[in-house]
Amino acid sequence: MTIAASTELICFLILSVVIIAGGIGIVFLENIVYSAFLLGGVFMAIAGLYLLLNASFVAAAQILVYVGAVNVLILFAIMLVNKREDPKPIKGLQLRKIISAGVCAGLLALLIRVDLTTPWSLPGPTSIGELATERIGEHLFTDYLLPFELASVLLLMAMIGAIVLARRDVLITDVGTGKEVNQGLIEKATSPLLIDKNSSS
Amino acid sequence: MFNSPIEQVPLQAYLILASLLFCIGVWGLINSRNAVRVLMSIELMLNAVNINLMAFSAYLDGELIRGQVFTVFVITVAAAEAAVGLAILLSIYRNRVTVDMESFNLLRW
């Protein structure tokens, strides 16, 4: 085994340990801020896996989009809704956790069995290595042009939708009549619609 | 690494790693009480699928790397999903003043 090969193996092992441990931490840690920072670490480890697979462009996109945008967005959401609350105890929660763990273990066993028993047509064609970025560009502007354009429309829709959903209603006065005009795009009653009888606040 | 095929780490190792991450994500999706953690679990599952696509693209489709193109699209859709999901979360939080998933039962009956 050459040095390059063993280095690759060691990198893969380290990255996969980071990914699995980080994933378990995200799900099980009590403090959600720690979970959010662990999520950033997991995203970067996955970008490292992409580098191992000769995909530098996708690794850069992963870091830019996931760590730079999604993770920061999640941190902002945590800060905006940061309220220490002890969730109400629910009957049968422990049983529910055990049952869902059983279902997930079954799914995992199924997936691993499929992974190991399927005869993959290895070895495939030779990897084009560093030319991957150019090839992605060719794909995006020839045979994947329609999905590419649709993705831009989707991003626009998501941006407008997020603004509409998250904004507060703005009250400004009408120029002609002097009355207050509700400029909110979502119809909303002024008093809370859903008064939870159990919550004190 | 440029011209040599990547054969040292088997393809199955990547697939098993992705399966583990996906199952962790499913468990977290079902059992999280905090709505933000549910969104994080969804991101974990999407990333597991991305690892699968990238591994297949490198091992089985090294000539036309279609898996990488799909991964780019999945990343795009995941970013849009996260933005809209967190906006919905903020909007619910303004109404119910909680992020506990068990109290979001408006549509149940």
PDB file of C-alpha atoms in Angstrom:
ATOM      1  CA  MET A   1       0.000   0.000   0.000  1.00  0.00           C
ATOM      2  CA  THR A   2       1.512   3.282  -1.086  1.00  0.00           C
ATOM      3  CA  ILE A   3       1.683   6.397   1.035  1.00  0.00           C
ATOM      4  CA  ALA A   4      -1.015   8.146  -1.008  1.00  0.00           C
ATOM      5  CA  ALA A   5      -3.403   5.245  -0.593  1.00  0.00           C
ATOM      6  CA  SER A   6      -2.911   4.907   3.143  1.00  0.00           C
ATOM      7  CA  THR A   7      -3.247   8.666   3.567  1.00  0.00           C
ATOM      8  CA  GLU A   8      -6.528   8.528   1.721  1.00  0.00           C
ATOM      9  CA  LEU A   9      -7.751   5.694   3.913  1.00  0.00           C
ATOM     10  CA  ILE A  10      -6.772   7.501   7.109  1.00  0.00           C
ATOM     11  CA  CYS A  11      -8.465  10.703   5.927  1.00  0.00           C
ATOM     12  CA  PHE A  12     -11.619   8.778   5.126  1.00  0.00           C
ATOM     13  CA  LEU A  13     -11.658   7.123   8.537  1.00  0.00           C
ATOM     14  CA  ILE A  14     -11.124  10.387  10.402  1.00  0.00           C
ATOM     15  CA  LEU A  15     -13.774  12.199   8.366  1.00  0.00           C
ATOM     16  CA  SER A  16     -16.333   9.439   8.787  1.00  0.00           C
ATOM     17  CA  VAL A  17     -15.770   9.301  12.540  1.00  0.00           C
ATOM     18  CA  VAL A  18     -16.259  13.076  12.681  1.00  0.00           C
ATOM     19  CA  ILE A  19     -19.428  12.842  10.602  1.00  0.00           C
ATOM     20  CA  ILE A  20     -21.036  10.039  12.604  1.00  0.00           C
ATOM     21  CA  ALA A  21     -20.059  11.436  16.005  1.00  0.00           C
ATOM     22  CA  GLY A  22     -21.235  14.888  14.954  1.00  0.00           C
ATOM     23  CA  GLY A  23     -24.533  13.522  13.708  1.00  0.00           C
ATOM     24  CA  ILE A  24     -25.152  11.696  16.956  1.00  0.00           C
ATOM     25  CA  GLY A  25     -24.232  14.839  18.861  1.00  0.00           C
ATOM     26  CA  ILE A  26     -26.614  16.971  16.806  1.00  0.00           C
ATOM     27  CA  VAL A  27     -29.500  14.692  17.636  1.00  0.00           C
ATOM     28  CA  PHE A  28     -28.716  13.986  21.274  1.00  0.00           C
ATOM     29  CA  LEU A  29     -27.145  17.133  22.752  1.00  0.00           C
ATOM     30  CA  GLU A  30     -29.378  19.055  25.114  1.00  0.00           C
ATOM     31  CA  ASN A  31     -28.231  22.544  24.194  1.00  0.00           C
ATOM     32  CA  ILE A  32     -29.325  23.376  20.678  1.00  0.00           C
ATOM     33  CA  VAL A  33     -26.576  25.950  20.152  1.00  0.00           C
ATOM     34  CA  TYR A  34     -23.988  23.195  20.490  1.00  0.00           C
ATOM     35  CA  SER A  35     -25.989  21.182  17.972  1.00  0.00           C
ATOM     36  CA  ALA A  36     -25.873  24.045  15.490  1.00  0.00           C
ATOM     37  CA  PHE A  37     -22.103  24.421  15.754  1.00  0.00           C
ATOM     38  CA  LEU A  38     -21.658  20.644  15.464  1.00  0.00           C
ATOM     39  CA  LEU A  39     -23.783  20.805  12.320  1.00  0.00           C
ATOM     40  CA  GLY A  40     -21.251  23.215  10.835  1.00  0.00           C
ATOM     41  CA  GLY A  41     -18.466  20.779  11.689  1.00  0.00           C
ATOM     42  CA  VAL A  42     -20.340  17.906  10.054  1.00  0.00           C
ATOM     43  CA  PHE A  43     -20.887  19.986   6.908  1.00  0.00           C
ATOM     44  CA  MET A  44     -17.174  20.740   6.693  1.00  0.00           C
ATOM     45  CA  ALA A  45     -16.270  17.084   7.199  1.00  0.00           C
ATOM     46  CA  ILE A  46     -18.616  16.177   4.354  1.00  0.00           C
ATOM     47  CA  ALA A  47     -16.865  18.771   2.197  1.00  0.00           C
ATOM     48  CA  GLY A  48     -13.631  16.969   3.057  1.00  0.00           C
ATOM     49  CA  LEU A  49     -15.170  13.717   1.801  1.00  0.00           C
ATOM     50  CA  TYR A  50     -16.022  15.454  -1.461  1.00  0.00           C
ATOM     51  CA  LEU A  51     -12.378  16.519  -1.779  1.00  0.00           C
ATOM     52  CA  LEU A  52     -11.380  12.872  -1.302  1.00  0.00           C
ATOM     53  CA  LEU A  53     -13.707  12.008  -4.182  1.00  0.00           C
ATOM     54  CA  ASN A  54     -11.945  14.482  -6.534  1.00  0.00           C
ATOM     55  CA  ALA A  55     -14.808  16.971  -6.513  1.00  0.00           C
ATOM     56  CA  SER A  56     -13.318  20.293  -5.545  1.00  0.00           C
ATOM     57  CA  PHE A  57     -16.141  22.417  -6.978  1.00  0.00           C
ATOM     58  CA  VAL A  58     -18.864  20.642  -5.051  1.00  0.00           C
ATOM     59  CA  ALA A  59     -16.751  20.771  -1.902  1.00  0.00           C
ATOM     60  CA  ALA A  60     -16.433  24.528  -2.264  1.00  0.00           C
ATOM     61  CA  ALA A  61     -20.156  24.843  -2.950  1.00  0.00           C
ATOM     62  CA  GLN A  62     -20.887  22.721   0.102  1.00  0.00           C
ATOM     63  CA  ILE A  63     -18.819  24.974   2.358  1.00  0.00           C
ATOM     64  CA  LEU A  64     -20.196  28.172   0.823  1.00  0.00           C
ATOM     65  CA  VAL A  65     -23.855  27.186   0.871  1.00  0.00           C
ATOM     66  CA  TYR A  66     -24.142  24.931   3.887  1.00  0.00           C
ATOM     67  CA  VAL A  67     -21.630  26.372   6.325  1.00  0.00           C
ATOM     68  CA  GLY A  68     -21.900  29.926   5.063  1.00  0.00           C
ATOM     69  CA  ALA A  69     -25.637  30.197   4.518  1.00  0.00           C
ATOM     70  CA  VAL A  70     -27.716  27.377   5.977  1.00  0.00           C
ATOM     71  CA  ASN A  71     -25.792  27.029   9.208  1.00  0.00           C
ATOM     72  CA  VAL A  72     -25.736  30.776   9.808  1.00  0.00           C
ATOM     73  CA  LEU A  73     -29.468  30.874   9.077  1.00  0.00           C
ATOM     74  CA  ILE A  74     -30.079  28.141  11.632  1.00  0.00           C
ATOM     75  CA  LEU A  75     -27.988  29.992  14.204  1.00  0.00           C
ATOM     76  CA  PHE A  76     -30.021  33.148  13.583  1.00  0.00           C
ATOM     77  CA  ALA A  77     -33.249  31.190  13.978  1.00  0.00           C
ATOM     78  CA  ILE A  78     -32.006  29.764  17.270  1.00  0.00           C
ATOM     79  CA  MET A  79     -31.169  33.232  18.498  1.00  0.00           C
ATOM     80  CA  LEU A  80     -34.562  34.588  17.418  1.00  0.00           C
ATOM     81  CA  VAL A  81     -36.586  31.871  19.098  1.00  0.00           C
ATOM     82  CA  ASN A  82     -34.197  31.331  21.964  1.00  0.00           C
ATOM     83  CA  LYS A  83     -36.468  30.643  24.851  1.00  0.00           C
ATOM     84  CA  ARG A  84     -35.542  28.358  27.674  1.00  0.00           C
ATOM     85  CA  GLU A  85     -38.450  26.052  27.994  1.00  0.00           C
ATOM     86  CA  ASP A  86     -38.806  22.683  29.556  1.00  0.00           C
ATOM     87  CA  PRO A  87     -40.986  20.613  27.266  1.00  0.00           C
ATOM     88  CA  LYS A  88     -44.010  19.205  28.897  1.00  0.00           C
ATOM     89  CA  PRO A  89     -43.629  15.539  29.773  1.00  0.00           C
ATOM     90  CA  ILE A  90     -45.633  13.337  27.488  1.00  0.00           C
ATOM     91  CA  LYS A  91     -46.922   9.938  28.325  1.00  0.00           C
ATOM     92  CA  GLY A  92     -45.248   7.168  26.402  1.00  0.00           C
ATOM     93  CA  LEU A  93     -42.376   9.274  25.098  1.00  0.00           C
ATOM     94  CA  GLN A  94     -39.791   6.712  26.125  1.00  0.00           C
ATOM     95  CA  LEU A  95     -41.696   3.942  24.383  1.00  0.00           C
ATOM     96  CA  ARG A  96     -41.980   6.082  21.292  1.00  0.00           C
ATOM     97  CA  LYS A  97     -38.220   6.651  21.262  1.00  0.00           C
ATOM     98  CA  ILE A  98     -37.519   2.955  21.611  1.00  0.00           C
ATOM     99  CA  ILE A  99     -39.939   1.999  18.846  1.00  0.00           C
ATOM    100  CA  SER A 100     -38.561   4.603  16.452  1.00  0.00           C
ATOM    101  CA  ALA A 101     -35.016   3.481  17.264  1.00  0.00           C
ATOM    102  CA  GLY A 102     -36.069  -0.044  16.305  1.00  0.00           C
ATOM    103  CA  VAL A 103     -37.548   1.178  13.036  1.00  0.00           C
ATOM    104  CA  CYS A 104     -34.396   3.170  12.252  1.00  0.00           C
ATOM    105  CA  ALA A 105     -32.192   0.174  13.052  1.00  0.00           C
ATOM    106  CA  GLY A 106     -34.273  -1.918  10.690  1.00  0.00           C
ATOM    107  CA  LEU A 107     -33.937   0.708   7.969  1.00  0.00           C
ATOM    108  CA  LEU A 108     -30.190   0.810   8.583  1.00  0.00           C
ATOM    109  CA  ALA A 109     -29.898  -2.969   8.328  1.00  0.00           C
ATOM    110  CA  LEU A 110     -31.872  -2.919   5.081  1.00  0.00           C
ATOM    111  CA  LEU A 111     -29.745  -0.158   3.579  1.00  0.00           C
ATOM    112  CA  ILE A 112     -26.459  -1.793   4.572  1.00  0.00           C
ATOM    113  CA  ARG A 113     -27.601  -5.103   3.174  1.00  0.00           C
ATOM    114  CA  VAL A 114     -28.463  -3.433  -0.115  1.00  0.00           C
ATOM    115  CA  ASP A 115     -25.090  -1.666  -0.106  1.00  0.00           C
ATOM    116  CA  LEU A 116     -23.182  -4.871   0.406  1.00  0.00           C
ATOM    117  CA  THR A 117     -25.101  -7.316  -1.758  1.00  0.00           C
ATOM    118  CA  THR A 118     -25.726  -5.253  -4.883  1.00  0.00           C
ATOM    119  CA  PRO A 119     -23.202  -6.130  -7.603  1.00  0.00           C
ATOM    120  CA  TRP A 120     -21.944  -2.650  -8.453  1.00  0.00           C
ATOM    121  CA  SER A 121     -20.336  -2.497 -11.891  1.00  0.00           C
ATOM    122  CA  LEU A 122     -16.890  -1.731 -10.540  1.00  0.00           C
ATOM    123  CA  PRO A 123     -14.490  -0.527 -11.743  1.00  0.00           C
ATOM    124  CA  GLY A 124     -16.322   2.124 -13.697  1.00  0.00           C
ATOM    125  CA  PRO A 125     -14.792   4.456 -16.253  1.00  0.00           C
ATOM    126  CA  THR A 126     -11.682   6.338 -15.256  1.00  0.00           C
ATOM    127  CA  SER A 127     -12.309   9.429 -13.203  1.00  0.00           C
ATOM    128  CA  ILE A 128     -11.632  12.685 -14.980  1.00  0.00           C
ATOM    129  CA  GLY A 129     -10.229  14.136 -11.775  1.00  0.00           C
ATOM    130  CA  GLU A 130      -9.493  17.830 -11.883  1.00  0.00           C
ATOM    131  CA  LEU A 131     -11.536  18.403 -15.020  1.00  0.00           C
ATOM    132  CA  ALA A 132     -14.694  17.880 -13.006  1.00  0.00           C
ATOM    133  CA  THR A 133     -15.460  21.572 -12.680  1.00  0.00           C
ATOM    134  CA  GLU A 134     -15.396  22.117 -16.432  1.00  0.00           C
ATOM    135  CA  ARG A 135     -17.553  19.061 -16.937  1.00  0.00           C
ATOM    136  CA  ILE A 136     -20.116  20.344 -14.434  1.00  0.00           C
ATOM    137  CA  GLY A 137     -20.216  23.639 -16.327  1.00  0.00           C
ATOM    138  CA  GLU A 138     -20.800  21.821 -19.600  1.00  0.00           C
ATOM    139  CA  HIS A 139     -23.607  19.808 -18.048  1.00  0.00           C
ATOM    140  CA  LEU A 140     -25.261  22.842 -16.515  1.00  0.00           C
ATOM    141  CA  PHE A 141     -25.406  24.708 -19.797  1.00  0.00           C
ATOM    142  CA  THR A 142     -26.254  21.854 -22.164  1.00  0.00           C
ATOM    143  CA  ASP A 143     -28.268  18.875 -21.014  1.00  0.00           C
ATOM    144  CA  TYR A 144     -29.183  20.176 -17.559  1.00  0.00           C
ATOM    145  CA  LEU A 145     -30.111  23.679 -18.708  1.00  0.00           C
ATOM    146  CA  LEU A 146     -33.800  23.413 -17.850  1.00  0.00           C
ATOM    147  CA  PRO A 147     -33.239  22.229 -14.253  1.00  0.00           C
ATOM    148  CA  PHE A 148     -30.628  24.955 -13.891  1.00  0.00           C
ATOM    149  CA  GLU A 149     -33.080  27.667 -14.880  1.00  0.00           C
ATOM    150  CA  LEU A 150     -35.790  26.097 -12.738  1.00  0.00           C
ATOM    151  CA  ALA A 151     -33.416  26.167  -9.796  1.00  0.00           C
ATOM    152  CA  SER A 152     -32.986  29.900 -10.216  1.00  0.00           C
ATOM    153  CA  VAL A 153     -36.768  30.374 -10.283  1.00  0.00           C
ATOM    154  CA  LEU A 154     -37.035  28.171  -7.197  1.00  0.00           C
ATOM    155  CA  LEU A 155     -34.473  30.276  -5.362  1.00  0.00           C
ATOM    156  CA  LEU A 156     -36.365  33.442  -6.237  1.00  0.00           C
ATOM    157  CA  MET A 157     -39.615  31.897  -5.021  1.00  0.00           C
ATOM    158  CA  ALA A 158     -37.992  30.737  -1.807  1.00  0.00           C
ATOM    159  CA  MET A 159     -36.522  34.176  -1.181  1.00  0.00           C
ATOM    160  CA  ILE A 160     -39.826  35.986  -1.680  1.00  0.00           C
ATOM    161  CA  GLY A 161     -41.695  33.332   0.280  1.00  0.00           C
ATOM    162  CA  ALA A 162     -39.316  33.558   3.210  1.00  0.00           C
ATOM    163  CA  ILE A 163     -39.620  37.344   3.292  1.00  0.00           C
ATOM    164  CA  VAL A 164     -43.424  37.193   3.155  1.00  0.00           C
ATOM    165  CA  LEU A 165     -43.636  34.542   5.853  1.00  0.00           C
ATOM    166  CA  ALA A 166     -41.174  36.053   8.267  1.00  0.00           C
ATOM    167  CA  ARG A 167     -41.876  39.748   8.053  1.00  0.00           C
ATOM    168  CA  ARG A 168     -43.849  41.632  10.611  1.00  0.00           C
ATOM    169  CA  ASP A 169     -46.912  43.512   9.501  1.00  0.00           C
ATOM    170  CA  VAL A 170     -46.121  47.100   8.660  1.00  0.00           C
ATOM    171  CA  LEU A 171     -48.672  49.737   9.563  1.00  0.00           C
ATOM    172  CA  ILE A 172     -48.437  52.904   7.532  1.00  0.00           C
ATOM    173  CA  THR A 173     -50.962  55.666   7.000  1.00  0.00           C
ATOM    174  CA  ASP A 174     -52.802  56.045   3.746  1.00  0.00           C
ATOM    175  CA  VAL A 175     -51.839  59.200   1.878  1.00  0.00           C
ATOM    176  CA  GLY A 176     -55.394  60.122   0.853  1.00  0.00           C
ATOM    177  CA  THR A 177     -57.516  59.320   3.857  1.00  0.00           C
ATOM    178  CA  GLY A 178     -55.034  59.418   6.692  1.00  0.00           C
ATOM    179  CA  LYS A 179     -56.218  56.085   8.012  1.00  0.00           C
ATOM    180  CA  GLU A 180     -53.839  53.327   8.902  1.00  0.00           C
ATOM    181  CA  VAL A 181     -53.402  50.747   6.206  1.00  0.00           C
ATOM    182  CA  ASN A 182     -52.231  47.277   6.920  1.00  0.00           C
ATOM    183  CA  GLN A 183     -49.605  46.426   4.352  1.00  0.00           C
ATOM    184  CA  GLY A 184     -49.080  42.907   5.554  1.00  0.00           C
ATOM    185  CA  LEU A 185     -49.314  40.374   2.803  1.00  0.00           C
ATOM    186  CA  ILE A 186     -50.757  37.718   5.045  1.00  0.00           C
ATOM    187  CA  GLU A 187     -54.185  38.161   6.497  1.00  0.00           C
ATOM    188  CA  LYS A 188     -53.758  38.017  10.216  1.00  0.00           C
ATOM    189  CA  ALA A 189     -55.946  38.918  13.149  1.00  0.00           C
ATOM    190  CA  THR A 190     -54.567  41.506  15.529  1.00  0.00           C
ATOM    191  CA  SER A 191     -55.082  39.250  18.508  1.00  0.00           C
ATOM    192  CA  PRO A 192     -53.358  35.890  18.584  1.00  0.00           C
ATOM    193  CA  LEU A 193     -55.444  33.372  16.757  1.00  0.00           C
ATOM    194  CA  LEU A 194     -54.327  30.409  18.706  1.00  0.00           C
ATOM    195  CA  ILE A 195     -54.422  30.913  22.407  1.00  0.00           C
ATOM    196  CA  ASP A 196     -52.902  27.944  24.050  1.00  0.00           C
ATOM    197  CA  LYS A 197     -54.816  27.289  27.225  1.00  0.00           C
ATOM    198  CA  ASN A 198     -51.927  25.517  28.864  1.00  0.00           C
ATOM    199  CA  SER A 199     -49.240  28.113  28.268  1.00  0.00           C
ATOM    200  CA  SER A 200     -48.946  30.792  30.881  1.00  0.00           C
ATOM    201  CA  SER A 201     -47.473  33.556  28.724  1.00  0.00           C
TER     202      SER A 201
ATOM    203  CA  MET B   1      -4.600  11.229  -7.202  1.00  0.00           C
ATOM    204  CA  PHE B   2      -5.033  12.840 -10.597  1.00  0.00           C
ATOM    205  CA  ASN B   3      -4.973   9.859 -12.919  1.00  0.00           C
ATOM    206  CA  SER B   4      -5.124   6.911 -10.584  1.00  0.00           C
ATOM    207  CA  PRO B   5      -8.542   5.476  -9.932  1.00  0.00           C
ATOM    208  CA  ILE B   6      -9.622   5.857  -6.356  1.00  0.00           C
ATOM    209  CA  GLU B   7      -9.739   2.271  -5.316  1.00  0.00           C
ATOM    210  CA  GLN B   8      -8.296   2.321  -1.829  1.00  0.00           C
ATOM    211  CA  VAL B   9     -11.515   3.198  -0.032  1.00  0.00           C
ATOM    212  CA  PRO B  10     -14.211   0.869  -1.339  1.00  0.00           C
ATOM    213  CA  LEU B  11     -17.465   2.291  -2.638  1.00  0.00           C
ATOM    214  CA  GLN B  12     -19.369   0.361   0.002  1.00  0.00           C
ATOM    215  CA  ALA B  13     -17.629   2.304   2.774  1.00  0.00           C
ATOM    216  CA  TYR B  14     -19.115   5.534   1.467  1.00  0.00           C
ATOM    217  CA  LEU B  15     -22.528   3.946   1.101  1.00  0.00           C
ATOM    218  CA  ILE B  16     -22.517   2.569   4.641  1.00  0.00           C
ATOM    219  CA  LEU B  17     -21.426   5.938   6.003  1.00  0.00           C
ATOM    220  CA  ALA B  18     -24.289   7.602   4.157  1.00  0.00           C
ATOM    221  CA  SER B  19     -26.747   4.992   5.459  1.00  0.00           C
ATOM    222  CA  LEU B  20     -25.642   5.605   9.048  1.00  0.00           C
ATOM    223  CA  LEU B  21     -25.985   9.364   8.667  1.00  0.00           C
ATOM    224  CA  PHE B  22     -29.396   8.988   7.053  1.00  0.00           C
ATOM    225  CA  CYS B  23     -30.696   6.799   9.869  1.00  0.00           C
ATOM    226  CA  ILE B  24     -29.406   9.217  12.501  1.00  0.00           C
ATOM    227  CA  GLY B  25     -31.277  11.934  10.622  1.00  0.00           C
ATOM    228  CA  VAL B  26     -34.498   9.918  10.526  1.00  0.00           C
ATOM    229  CA  TRP B  27     -34.329   9.212  14.249  1.00  0.00           C
ATOM    230  CA  GLY B  28     -33.723  12.860  15.020  1.00  0.00           C
ATOM    231  CA  LEU B  29     -36.547  13.913  12.718  1.00  0.00           C
ATOM    232  CA  ILE B  30     -39.015  11.698  14.542  1.00  0.00           C
ATOM    233  CA  ASN B  31     -37.906  12.307  18.104  1.00  0.00           C
ATOM    234  CA  SER B  32     -36.830  15.931  18.332  1.00  0.00           C
ATOM    235  CA  ARG B  33     -38.963  18.177  20.485  1.00  0.00           C
ATOM    236  CA  ASN B  34     -37.327  21.372  19.225  1.00  0.00           C
ATOM    237  CA  ALA B  35     -38.426  22.517  15.777  1.00  0.00           C
ATOM    238  CA  VAL B  36     -34.985  23.859  14.882  1.00  0.00           C
ATOM    239  CA  ARG B  37     -33.487  20.461  15.599  1.00  0.00           C
ATOM    240  CA  VAL B  38     -35.988  18.892  13.221  1.00  0.00           C
ATOM    241  CA  LEU B  39     -34.705  21.178  10.470  1.00  0.00           C
ATOM    242  CA  MET B  40     -31.137  20.192  11.318  1.00  0.00           C
ATOM    243  CA  SER B  41     -32.089  16.517  11.029  1.00  0.00           C
ATOM    244  CA  ILE B  42     -33.516  17.176   7.582  1.00  0.00           C
ATOM    245  CA  GLU B  43     -30.209  18.757   6.579  1.00  0.00           C
ATOM    246  CA  LEU B  44     -28.391  15.664   7.831  1.00  0.00           C
ATOM    247  CA  MET B  45     -30.578  13.410   5.682  1.00  0.00           C
ATOM    248  CA  LEU B  46     -30.039  15.581   2.611  1.00  0.00           C
ATOM    249  CA  ASN B  47     -26.295  15.439   3.176  1.00  0.00           C
ATOM    250  CA  ALA B  48     -26.395  11.667   3.454  1.00  0.00           C
ATOM    251  CA  VAL B  49     -28.079  11.506   0.055  1.00  0.00           C
ATOM    252  CA  ASN B  50     -25.441  13.874  -1.313  1.00  0.00           C
ATOM    253  CA  ILE B  51     -22.646  11.590  -0.111  1.00  0.00           C
ATOM    254  CA  ASN B  52     -24.303   8.715  -1.944  1.00  0.00           C
ATOM    255  CA  LEU B  53     -24.589  10.710  -5.158  1.00  0.00           C
ATOM    256  CA  MET B  54     -20.983  11.872  -4.993  1.00  0.00           C
ATOM    257  CA  ALA B  55     -19.671   8.369  -4.315  1.00  0.00           C
ATOM    258  CA  PHE B  56     -21.608   6.921  -7.237  1.00  0.00           C
ATOM    259  CA  SER B  57     -20.449   9.755  -9.448  1.00  0.00           C
ATOM    260  CA  ALA B  58     -16.803   9.120  -8.614  1.00  0.00           C
ATOM    261  CA  TYR B  59     -16.824   5.322  -8.754  1.00  0.00           C
ATOM    262  CA  LEU B  60     -19.369   4.373 -11.394  1.00  0.00           C
ATOM    263  CA  ASP B  61     -19.676   7.466 -13.563  1.00  0.00           C
ATOM    264  CA  GLY B  62     -16.239   9.002 -13.612  1.00  0.00           C
ATOM    265  CA  GLU B  63     -16.515  10.067 -17.236  1.00  0.00           C
ATOM    266  CA  LEU B  64     -19.740  12.098 -17.149  1.00  0.00           C
ATOM    267  CA  ILE B  65     -20.019  13.155 -13.541  1.00  0.00           C
ATOM    268  CA  ARG B  66     -23.782  13.418 -13.425  1.00  0.00           C
ATOM    269  CA  GLY B  67     -23.882  12.701  -9.704  1.00  0.00           C
ATOM    270  CA  GLN B  68     -21.995  15.898  -8.996  1.00  0.00           C
ATOM    271  CA  VAL B  69     -24.499  17.900 -11.039  1.00  0.00           C
ATOM    272  CA  PHE B  70     -27.319  16.339  -9.040  1.00  0.00           C
ATOM    273  CA  THR B  71     -25.506  17.190  -5.824  1.00  0.00           C
ATOM    274  CA  VAL B  72     -25.315  20.822  -6.882  1.00  0.00           C
ATOM    275  CA  PHE B  73     -29.068  20.825  -7.481  1.00  0.00           C
ATOM    276  CA  VAL B  74     -29.736  19.152  -4.146  1.00  0.00           C
ATOM    277  CA  ILE B  75     -27.622  21.788  -2.387  1.00  0.00           C
ATOM    278  CA  THR B  76     -29.652  24.518  -4.111  1.00  0.00           C
ATOM    279  CA  VAL B  77     -32.980  23.013  -3.115  1.00  0.00           C
ATOM    280  CA  ALA B  78     -31.740  22.427   0.431  1.00  0.00           C
ATOM    281  CA  ALA B  79     -30.819  26.089   0.782  1.00  0.00           C
ATOM    282  CA  ALA B  80     -34.280  27.137  -0.402  1.00  0.00           C
ATOM    283  CA  GLU B  81     -35.900  24.617   1.922  1.00  0.00           C
ATOM    284  CA  ALA B  82     -33.934  25.843   4.915  1.00  0.00           C
ATOM    285  CA  ALA B  83     -34.886  29.463   4.249  1.00  0.00           C
ATOM    286  CA  VAL B  84     -38.597  28.732   3.883  1.00  0.00           C
ATOM    287  CA  GLY B  85     -38.601  26.273   6.785  1.00  0.00           C
ATOM    288  CA  LEU B  86     -37.035  28.735   9.179  1.00  0.00           C
ATOM    289  CA  ALA B  87     -39.419  31.472   8.029  1.00  0.00           C
ATOM    290  CA  ILE B  88     -42.368  29.180   8.761  1.00  0.00           C
ATOM    291  CA  LEU B  89     -40.819  28.380  12.127  1.00  0.00           C
ATOM    292  CA  LEU B  90     -40.539  32.081  12.998  1.00  0.00           C
ATOM    293  CA  SER B  91     -44.103  32.668  11.922  1.00  0.00           C
ATOM    294  CA  ILE B  92     -45.373  29.801  14.085  1.00  0.00           C
ATOM    295  CA  TYR B  93     -43.286  31.003  16.995  1.00  0.00           C
ATOM    296  CA  ARG B  94     -44.976  34.403  16.826  1.00  0.00           C
ATOM    297  CA  ASN B  95     -48.366  32.764  17.137  1.00  0.00           C
ATOM    298  CA  ARG B  96     -47.738  30.057  19.664  1.00  0.00           C
ATOM    299  CA  VAL B  97     -44.669  31.384  21.551  1.00  0.00           C
ATOM    300  CA  THR B  98     -43.074  27.984  21.647  1.00  0.00           C
ATOM    301  CA  VAL B  99     -40.917  25.777  19.457  1.00  0.00           C
ATOM    302  CA  ASP B 100     -42.054  22.515  20.973  1.00  0.00           C
ATOM    303  CA  MET B 101     -43.125  20.177  18.186  1.00  0.00           C
ATOM    304  CA  GLU B 102     -45.763  18.551  20.387  1.00  0.00           C
ATOM    305  CA  SER B 103     -47.724  21.800  20.611  1.00  0.00           C
ATOM    306  CA  PHE B 104     -47.931  22.254  16.839  1.00  0.00           C
ATOM    307  CA  ASN B 105     -51.077  20.183  16.506  1.00  0.00           C
ATOM    308  CA  LEU B 106     -53.281  22.678  14.662  1.00  0.00           C
ATOM    309  CA  LEU B 107     -53.895  20.521  11.648  1.00  0.00           C
ATOM    310  CA  ARG B 108     -54.534  17.334  13.513  1.00  0.00           C
ATOM    311  CA  TRP B 109     -58.282  17.702  13.833  1.00  0.00           C
TER     312      TRP B 109
END
